[in-house]
């Protein structure tokens, strides 16, 4: 079932609340009025019984019943027609009975049988409801039972009027409260409707719009602020996606133009086999660079989209570093660099994704080889430091100035150089930083221009004796195999 709109729900709540409050108030006031009338009636009846006592006590010494009867007859016939009154002495002799009581013909209890507060009895006579009080009195040592009565018609009429007025008033109050509640909920929700209308205006082309924030410091301003913060995040995410796409297209355009130009020159005139071979070799190198670039782009896109899969396993530092070193030795020799591996102690293990860590270290080694002039040295190091292992790549290369040091981890950022163009896309360190972070670490750089650089990160050391490891564990059990740098793929 579809949920009712909040406005309708609030109105219904108002209705239910006011209806129950009005019903409760109505019932309570009716009960209180009834009780007050009952009290007044009781006092009235008691007073009448006291009147009889007064009349009898003025008589002085009692002579006989007939005298008493005559006395009361005179007083009451004259006073109020003796409407509802009967008096009996303790021996059951009637002293007085008004005509109406006589026609009712109800007996009286002896005075000793009556409670001190008397006995209230209601009866209907014709169209009238009569309330009587049977009350014990004592005059000059003689006990009497007096029953006085009053017609309740007036009070019943009063009660009925009161009920009728309540029945008219309560629905009117409920109706007013419901209408008021509806108007109030509309007013209360108006800022929400305005926010919704403002938010609807925002699309991917005007993400810089911000919603108005009232200075009331209430839930609505809190909602606007939260939405604005969300818009800011979406805006910067959109901006970085746009920048990333723009930079990626730009980076891809250059090698593609180069390839095209190379091919067009090659096709310009017929050439011999050697010449074609040289051209194809250059084209091949170019496509390798492009493949690398595309792989980096893909990796970053997947990292952003959360599609990365990291499979962690125990990794032996010794095996890992020697494998990588073996893969890089030829490149380092070609660059005329002294390349060394330095591992502080054996049996160092950590938990990590083998391919990702290989890729991270390869990026650092590639940079070291690119930015260290011939004759320099590159060192791949692992050192135990308490509960952690610090992996680092040091070179004696050109170094990085402080001005650029904090930016080299940005995507597509490359330190501008005046010398020959060094191939690269500016994505390697961004990826390397991301891999370190996914391993709970941070990629740090220390560098001095002209002296060299050191990139390092630390990983938590784990204690695993080598013999307890599963022999099928591919990375650890594999003998030092050839590491194909271009096939390192970690996602
Ligand atoms: P790429 O190497 O493809 O240009 P990176 O993201 O790996 O991209 O590096 C970004 C920039 O940081 C490089 O262009 C270079 O200017 C600087 N850099 C990285 N490593 C070193 C290093 N070892 N020595 C000097 N500069 C470096």
CSV table of C-alpha atoms and ligand atoms in Angstrom, one decimal, residues 292 296 363-372 393-395 397-401 404 407-417 422-432 445 447 452-455, ligand 1:
chain,number,residue,atom,x,y,z
A,292,UNK,CA,51.1,1.1,-20.6
A,296,UNK,CA,47.3,2.9,-16.1
A,363,UNK,CA,56.9,2.3,-11.0
A,364,UNK,CA,59.4,3.5,-8.5
A,365,UNK,CA,62.3,1.7,-10.3
A,366,UNK,CA,61.1,2.9,-13.7
A,367,UNK,CA,61.2,6.5,-12.4
A,368,UNK,CA,64.6,6.0,-10.8
A,369,UNK,CA,65.9,4.7,-14.1
A,370,UNK,CA,64.4,7.6,-16.1
A,371,UNK,CA,65.5,10.4,-13.8
A,372,UNK,CA,69.0,9.2,-12.9
A,393,UNK,CA,63.8,2.8,-3.9
A,394,UNK,CA,66.7,5.3,-3.7
A,395,UNK,CA,68.5,6.9,-6.6
A,397,UNK,CA,69.2,11.2,-9.8
A,398,UNK,CA,68.1,14.7,-10.6
A,399,UNK,CA,65.9,14.9,-7.5
A,400,UNK,CA,62.7,16.9,-7.0
A,401,UNK,CA,62.4,20.5,-5.7
A,404,UNK,CA,57.0,20.0,-6.9
A,407,UNK,CA,52.3,17.5,-6.5
A,408,UNK,CA,54.1,14.6,-8.1
A,409,UNK,CA,51.4,12.2,-6.7
A,410,UNK,CA,48.6,14.1,-8.6
A,411,UNK,CA,47.3,12.5,-11.7
A,412,UNK,CA,49.0,13.6,-14.9
A,413,UNK,CA,51.4,15.8,-13.0
A,414,UNK,CA,55.0,15.8,-14.3
A,415,UNK,CA,57.8,18.1,-13.2
A,416,UNK,CA,58.6,20.5,-16.1
A,417,UNK,CA,62.1,20.0,-17.4
A,422,UNK,CA,61.4,11.9,-20.7
A,423,UNK,CA,58.7,9.5,-21.7
A,424,UNK,CA,55.8,9.1,-19.2
A,425,UNK,CA,52.3,10.1,-18.5
A,426,UNK,CA,52.3,11.3,-14.9
A,427,UNK,CA,50.0,8.5,-13.8
A,428,UNK,CA,52.6,6.1,-12.2
A,429,UNK,CA,53.0,7.7,-8.8
A,430,UNK,CA,49.2,8.4,-8.5
A,431,UNK,CA,48.7,4.6,-8.9
A,432,UNK,CA,51.6,3.8,-6.7
A,445,UNK,CA,59.2,10.9,-0.8
A,447,UNK,CA,64.4,14.3,-2.3
A,452,UNK,CA,68.6,12.1,-5.7
A,453,UNK,CA,65.4,10.8,-4.3
A,454,UNK,CA,64.1,8.2,-2.0
A,455,UNK,CA,60.5,6.8,-2.2
B,1,LIG,P1,55.8,9.6,-15.1
B,1,LIG,O1,57.0,9.0,-14.6
B,1,LIG,O2,55.1,8.8,-16.1
B,1,LIG,O3,56.0,11.0,-15.6
B,1,LIG,P2,54.9,9.6,-12.4
B,1,LIG,O4,53.6,9.8,-11.8
B,1,LIG,O5,55.5,8.3,-12.1
B,1,LIG,O6,54.8,9.8,-13.9
B,1,LIG,O7,55.9,10.7,-11.9
B,1,LIG,C1,55.5,12.0,-11.9
B,1,LIG,C2,56.6,13.0,-11.9
B,1,LIG,O8,57.4,12.9,-10.7
B,1,LIG,C3,57.6,12.6,-13.0
B,1,LIG,O9,57.2,13.1,-14.2
B,1,LIG,C4,58.9,13.3,-12.5
B,1,LIG,O10,58.9,14.6,-12.9
B,1,LIG,C5,58.8,13.2,-11.0
B,1,LIG,N1,59.5,12.0,-10.5
B,1,LIG,C6,59.1,10.8,-10.2
B,1,LIG,N2,60.0,10.0,-9.7
B,1,LIG,C7,61.2,10.7,-9.7
B,1,LIG,C8,62.5,10.5,-9.4
B,1,LIG,N3,62.9,9.3,-8.9
B,1,LIG,N4,63.4,11.5,-9.5
B,1,LIG,C9,63.1,12.7,-10.0
B,1,LIG,N5,61.8,13.0,-10.4
B,1,LIG,C10,60.9,12.0,-10.2
